[in-house]
Coordinates of C-alpha atoms (C1' of nucleotides) in Angstrom, one line a residue:
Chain A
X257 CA 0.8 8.2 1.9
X258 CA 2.0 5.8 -0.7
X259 CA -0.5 2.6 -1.3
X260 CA 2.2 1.1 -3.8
X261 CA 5.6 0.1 -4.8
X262 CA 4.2 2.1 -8.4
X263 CA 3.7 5.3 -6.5
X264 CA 6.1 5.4 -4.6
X265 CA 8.5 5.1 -7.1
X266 CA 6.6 7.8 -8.9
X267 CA 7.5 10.1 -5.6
X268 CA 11.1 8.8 -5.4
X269 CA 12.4 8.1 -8.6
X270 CA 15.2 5.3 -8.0
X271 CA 13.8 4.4 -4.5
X272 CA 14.9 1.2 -3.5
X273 CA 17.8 0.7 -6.0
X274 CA 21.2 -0.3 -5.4
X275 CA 22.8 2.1 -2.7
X276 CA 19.4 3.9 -2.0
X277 CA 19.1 5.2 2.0
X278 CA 16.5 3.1 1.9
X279 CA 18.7 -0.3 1.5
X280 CA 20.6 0.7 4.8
X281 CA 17.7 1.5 6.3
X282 CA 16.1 -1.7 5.6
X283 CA 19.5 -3.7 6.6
X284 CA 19.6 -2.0 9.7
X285 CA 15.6 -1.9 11.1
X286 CA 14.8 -5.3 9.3
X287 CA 17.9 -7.3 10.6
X288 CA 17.8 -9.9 12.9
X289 CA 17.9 -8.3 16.0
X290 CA 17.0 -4.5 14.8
X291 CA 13.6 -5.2 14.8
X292 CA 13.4 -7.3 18.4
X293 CA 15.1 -4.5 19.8
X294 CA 12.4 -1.5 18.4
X295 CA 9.8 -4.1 19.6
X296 CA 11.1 -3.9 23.1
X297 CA 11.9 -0.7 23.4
X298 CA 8.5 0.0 22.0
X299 CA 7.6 -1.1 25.8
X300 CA 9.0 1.9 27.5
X301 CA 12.3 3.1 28.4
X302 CA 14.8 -0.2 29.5
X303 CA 18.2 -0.6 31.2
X304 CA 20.7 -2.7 29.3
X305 CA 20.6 -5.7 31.4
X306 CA 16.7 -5.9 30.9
X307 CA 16.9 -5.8 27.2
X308 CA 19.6 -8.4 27.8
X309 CA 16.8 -10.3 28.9
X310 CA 13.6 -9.7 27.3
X311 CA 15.5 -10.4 24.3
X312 CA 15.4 -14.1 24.0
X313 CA 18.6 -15.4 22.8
X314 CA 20.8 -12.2 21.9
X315 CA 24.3 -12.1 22.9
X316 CA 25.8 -8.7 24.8
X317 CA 27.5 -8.3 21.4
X318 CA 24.8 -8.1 19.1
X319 CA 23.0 -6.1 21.7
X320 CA 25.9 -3.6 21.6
X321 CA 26.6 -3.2 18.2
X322 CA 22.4 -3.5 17.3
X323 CA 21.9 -0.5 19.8
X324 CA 24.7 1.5 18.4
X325 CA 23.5 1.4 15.0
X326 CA 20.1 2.0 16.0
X327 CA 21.1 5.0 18.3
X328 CA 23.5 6.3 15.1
X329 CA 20.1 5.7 13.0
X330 CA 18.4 8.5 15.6
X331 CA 15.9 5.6 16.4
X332 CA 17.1 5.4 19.9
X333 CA 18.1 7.7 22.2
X334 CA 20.8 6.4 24.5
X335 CA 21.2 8.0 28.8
X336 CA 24.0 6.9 30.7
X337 CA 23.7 8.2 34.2
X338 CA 27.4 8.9 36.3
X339 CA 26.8 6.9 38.5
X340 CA 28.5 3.7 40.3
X341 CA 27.4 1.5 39.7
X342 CA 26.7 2.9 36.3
X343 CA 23.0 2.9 34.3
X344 CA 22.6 2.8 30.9
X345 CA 18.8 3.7 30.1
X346 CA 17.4 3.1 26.4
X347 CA 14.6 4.8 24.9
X348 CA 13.4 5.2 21.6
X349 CA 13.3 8.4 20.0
X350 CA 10.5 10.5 18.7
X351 CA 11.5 9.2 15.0
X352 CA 11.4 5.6 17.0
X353 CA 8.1 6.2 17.9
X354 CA 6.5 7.0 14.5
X355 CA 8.7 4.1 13.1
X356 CA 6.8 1.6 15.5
X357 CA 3.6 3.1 14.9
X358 CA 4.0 1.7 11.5
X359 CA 5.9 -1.8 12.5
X360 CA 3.6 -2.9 15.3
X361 CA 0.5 -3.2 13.6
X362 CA 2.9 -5.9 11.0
X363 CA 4.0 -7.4 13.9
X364 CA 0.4 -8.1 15.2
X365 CA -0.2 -9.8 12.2
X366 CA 3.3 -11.8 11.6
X367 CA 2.1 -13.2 15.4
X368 CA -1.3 -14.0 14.2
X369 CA 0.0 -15.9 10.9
X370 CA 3.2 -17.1 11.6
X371 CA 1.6 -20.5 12.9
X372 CA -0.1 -20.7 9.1
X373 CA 3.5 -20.1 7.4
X374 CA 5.8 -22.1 9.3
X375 CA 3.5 -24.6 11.6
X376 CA 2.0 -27.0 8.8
X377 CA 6.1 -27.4 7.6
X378 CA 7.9 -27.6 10.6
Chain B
X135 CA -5.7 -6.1 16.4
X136 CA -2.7 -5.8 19.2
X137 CA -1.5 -2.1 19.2
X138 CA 1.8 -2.8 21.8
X139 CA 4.2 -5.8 22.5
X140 CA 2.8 -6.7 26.0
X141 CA -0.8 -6.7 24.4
X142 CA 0.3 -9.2 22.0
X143 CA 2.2 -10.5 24.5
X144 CA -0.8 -11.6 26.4
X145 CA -2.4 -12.9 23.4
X146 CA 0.2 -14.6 22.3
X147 CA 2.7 -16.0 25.3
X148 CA 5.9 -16.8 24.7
X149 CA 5.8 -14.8 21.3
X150 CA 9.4 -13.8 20.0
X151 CA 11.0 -15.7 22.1
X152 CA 13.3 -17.8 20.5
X153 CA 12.5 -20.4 18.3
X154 CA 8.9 -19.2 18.0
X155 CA 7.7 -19.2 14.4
X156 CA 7.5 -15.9 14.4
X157 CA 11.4 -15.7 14.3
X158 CA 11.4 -18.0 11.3
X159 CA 8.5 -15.1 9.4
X160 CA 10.6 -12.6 10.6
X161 CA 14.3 -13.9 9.1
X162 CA 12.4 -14.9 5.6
X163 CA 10.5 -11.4 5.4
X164 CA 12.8 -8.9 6.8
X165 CA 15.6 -10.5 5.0
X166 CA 17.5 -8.5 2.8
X167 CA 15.7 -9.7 -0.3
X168 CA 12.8 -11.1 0.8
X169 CA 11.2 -7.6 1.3
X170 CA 12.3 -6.5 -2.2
X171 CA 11.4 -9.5 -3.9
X172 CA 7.5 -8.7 -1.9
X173 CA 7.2 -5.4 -2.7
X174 CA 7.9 -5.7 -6.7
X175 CA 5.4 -8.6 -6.9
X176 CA 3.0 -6.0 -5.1
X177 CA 3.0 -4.6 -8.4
X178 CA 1.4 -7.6 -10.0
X179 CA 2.2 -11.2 -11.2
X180 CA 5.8 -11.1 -13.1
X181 CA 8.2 -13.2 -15.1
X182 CA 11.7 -14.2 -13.4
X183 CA 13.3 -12.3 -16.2
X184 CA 11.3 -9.4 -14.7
X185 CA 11.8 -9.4 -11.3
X186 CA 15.7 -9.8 -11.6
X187 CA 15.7 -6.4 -13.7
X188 CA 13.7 -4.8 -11.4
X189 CA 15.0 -5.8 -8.4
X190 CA 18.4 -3.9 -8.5
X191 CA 21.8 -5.4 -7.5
X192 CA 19.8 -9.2 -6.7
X193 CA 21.8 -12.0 -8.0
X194 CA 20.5 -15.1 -9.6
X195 CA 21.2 -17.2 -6.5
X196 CA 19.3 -15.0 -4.5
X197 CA 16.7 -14.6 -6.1
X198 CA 16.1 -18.6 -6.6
X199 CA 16.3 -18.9 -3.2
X200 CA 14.5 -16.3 -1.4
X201 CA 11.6 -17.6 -3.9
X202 CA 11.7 -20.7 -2.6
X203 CA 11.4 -19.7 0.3
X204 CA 8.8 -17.3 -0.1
X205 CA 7.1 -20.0 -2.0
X206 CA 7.4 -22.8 0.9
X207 CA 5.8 -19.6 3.5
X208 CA 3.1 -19.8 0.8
X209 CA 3.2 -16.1 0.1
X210 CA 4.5 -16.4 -3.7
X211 CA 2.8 -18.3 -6.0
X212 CA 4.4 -19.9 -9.1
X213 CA 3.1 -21.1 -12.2
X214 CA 5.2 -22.9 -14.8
X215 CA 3.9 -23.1 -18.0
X216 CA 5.0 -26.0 -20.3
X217 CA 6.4 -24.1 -23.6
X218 CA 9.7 -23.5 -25.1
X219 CA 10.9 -21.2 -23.9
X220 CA 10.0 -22.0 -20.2
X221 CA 8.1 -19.4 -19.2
X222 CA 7.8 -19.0 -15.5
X223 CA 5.1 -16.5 -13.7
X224 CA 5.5 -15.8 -9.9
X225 CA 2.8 -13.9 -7.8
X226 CA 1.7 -13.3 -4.7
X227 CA -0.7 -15.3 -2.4
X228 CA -3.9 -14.0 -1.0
X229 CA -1.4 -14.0 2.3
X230 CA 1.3 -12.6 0.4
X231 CA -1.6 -9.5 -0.2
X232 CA -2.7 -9.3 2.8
X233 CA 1.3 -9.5 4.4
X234 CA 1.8 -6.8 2.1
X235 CA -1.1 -4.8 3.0
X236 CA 0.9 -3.8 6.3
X237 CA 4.2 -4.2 4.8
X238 CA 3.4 -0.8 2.2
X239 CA 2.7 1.6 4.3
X240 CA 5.8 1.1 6.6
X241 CA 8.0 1.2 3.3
X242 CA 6.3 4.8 2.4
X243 CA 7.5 5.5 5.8
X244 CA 11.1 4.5 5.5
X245 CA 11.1 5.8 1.8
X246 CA 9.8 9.5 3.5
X247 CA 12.7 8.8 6.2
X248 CA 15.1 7.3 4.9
X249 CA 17.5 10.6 4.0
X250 CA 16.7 11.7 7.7
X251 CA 18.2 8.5 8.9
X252 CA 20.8 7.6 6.7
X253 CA 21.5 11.0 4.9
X254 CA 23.3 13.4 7.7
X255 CA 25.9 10.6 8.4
X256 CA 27.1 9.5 5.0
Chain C
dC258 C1' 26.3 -3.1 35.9
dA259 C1' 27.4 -2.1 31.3
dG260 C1' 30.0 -2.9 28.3
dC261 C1' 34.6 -3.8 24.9
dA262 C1' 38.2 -7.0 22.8
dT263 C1' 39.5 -11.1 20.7
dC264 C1' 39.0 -15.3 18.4
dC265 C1' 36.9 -18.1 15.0
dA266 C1' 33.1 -21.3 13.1
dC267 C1' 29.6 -20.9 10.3
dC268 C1' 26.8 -19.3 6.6
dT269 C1' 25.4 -16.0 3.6
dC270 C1' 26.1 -14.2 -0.7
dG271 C1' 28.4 -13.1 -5.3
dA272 C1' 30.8 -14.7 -9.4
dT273 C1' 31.2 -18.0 -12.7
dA274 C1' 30.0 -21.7 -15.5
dC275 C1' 26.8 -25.0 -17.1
dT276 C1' 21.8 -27.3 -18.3
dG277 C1' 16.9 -28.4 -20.0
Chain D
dC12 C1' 14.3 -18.3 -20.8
dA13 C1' 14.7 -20.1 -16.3
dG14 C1' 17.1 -21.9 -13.7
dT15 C1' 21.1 -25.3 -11.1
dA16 C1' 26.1 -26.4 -9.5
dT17 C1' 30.2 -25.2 -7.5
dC18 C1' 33.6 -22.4 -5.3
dG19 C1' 35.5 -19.1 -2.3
dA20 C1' 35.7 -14.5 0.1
dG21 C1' 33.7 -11.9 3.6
dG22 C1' 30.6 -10.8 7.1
dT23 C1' 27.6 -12.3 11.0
dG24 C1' 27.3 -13.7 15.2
dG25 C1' 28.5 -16.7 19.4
dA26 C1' 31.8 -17.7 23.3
dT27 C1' 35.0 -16.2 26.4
dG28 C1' 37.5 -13.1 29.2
dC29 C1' 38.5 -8.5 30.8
dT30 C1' 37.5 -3.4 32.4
dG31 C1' 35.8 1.0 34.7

DNA sequence: CAGCATCCACCTCGATACTG
DNA sequence: CAGTATCGAGGTGGATGCTG
């Protein structure tokens, strides 16, 4: 494991330049909604109309095309059941997983210091 | 430390929901520079000159702004020094280190993953 | 229920030129 | 050297209405 940007460039020479993987990556797990969806997902297994809700403030179209790219990422696996009325179940995948093993413990502390960044401005 | 959503959901109510500060962290972090402009100062205090070498593809705008806004989060320092030339030193905050602490190991992740993710597609 | 299609307002971002 | 000012294209993302 990597404990800098130093090193890491040492192990991947050109790593984060212009048109790396890693940019596209980074565009499409750090977005806006990218991450909220991981996060929720990170939960357990969800039907579209729950992430519709647990999602504060996402529209059906972001949700779509956030889910698609996550799913065309391998980060989440996608059921639809033939059924009528139909279910849609979203999970995330085994490469998920190990993302948010890696994400959640960020996200514990962005909610533990977000107050200290944005509350003495706003 | 919070090791799932609902945990830090129950620490923290009414956390990602919108408007919560933790959206505003999120957008200036997980931007598409501000992550970039984080990691290189990782690598230690560095001249403007510096950081828009070695951050590839950035442009000037860009990189004024996301500073400033990293600055106003208080996780990038800057020191102007009164000479001619101007010289200019930005750095990170102890928060900016500690942020960063977290942040590194999920970018040796994505930089281990990245080709799984992006590479069999394009 | 789980989407897709369309329209369009905004806002991000890059290019260029200029300043202390 | 370290920025700021301005402009304009393009993409993001919201609202609405429709479908299987």
């Amino acid at each position: 494991m990597s404990v800098s940007l130093a090193s890491m460039r040492a192990e991947h020479p050109g790593i984060f330049a212009d048109g790396c993987p890693t940019r596209t990556v980074l565009d499409h797990v750090m977005g806006k909604w990218g991450i909220l969806v991981l996060l929720t997902l990170s939960d357990g297994t969800q039907r579209w109309g729950a992430l519709r809700r647990n999602i504060d403030g996402i529209s059906e179209k972001m949700l779509a095309s956030t889910l698609k790219t996550l799913e065309a990422d391998g980060l989440v696996l996608r059921t639809a059941y033939p059924e009528v009325p139909p279910r849609v179940e979203y999970a995330l995948t085994d490469l998920g997983h190990d993302l948010m093993t890696h994400v959640i413990p960020l996200m514990g502390w962005v909610a533990d210091n977000a107050n200290d960044i944005v509350g003495p401005r706003e």
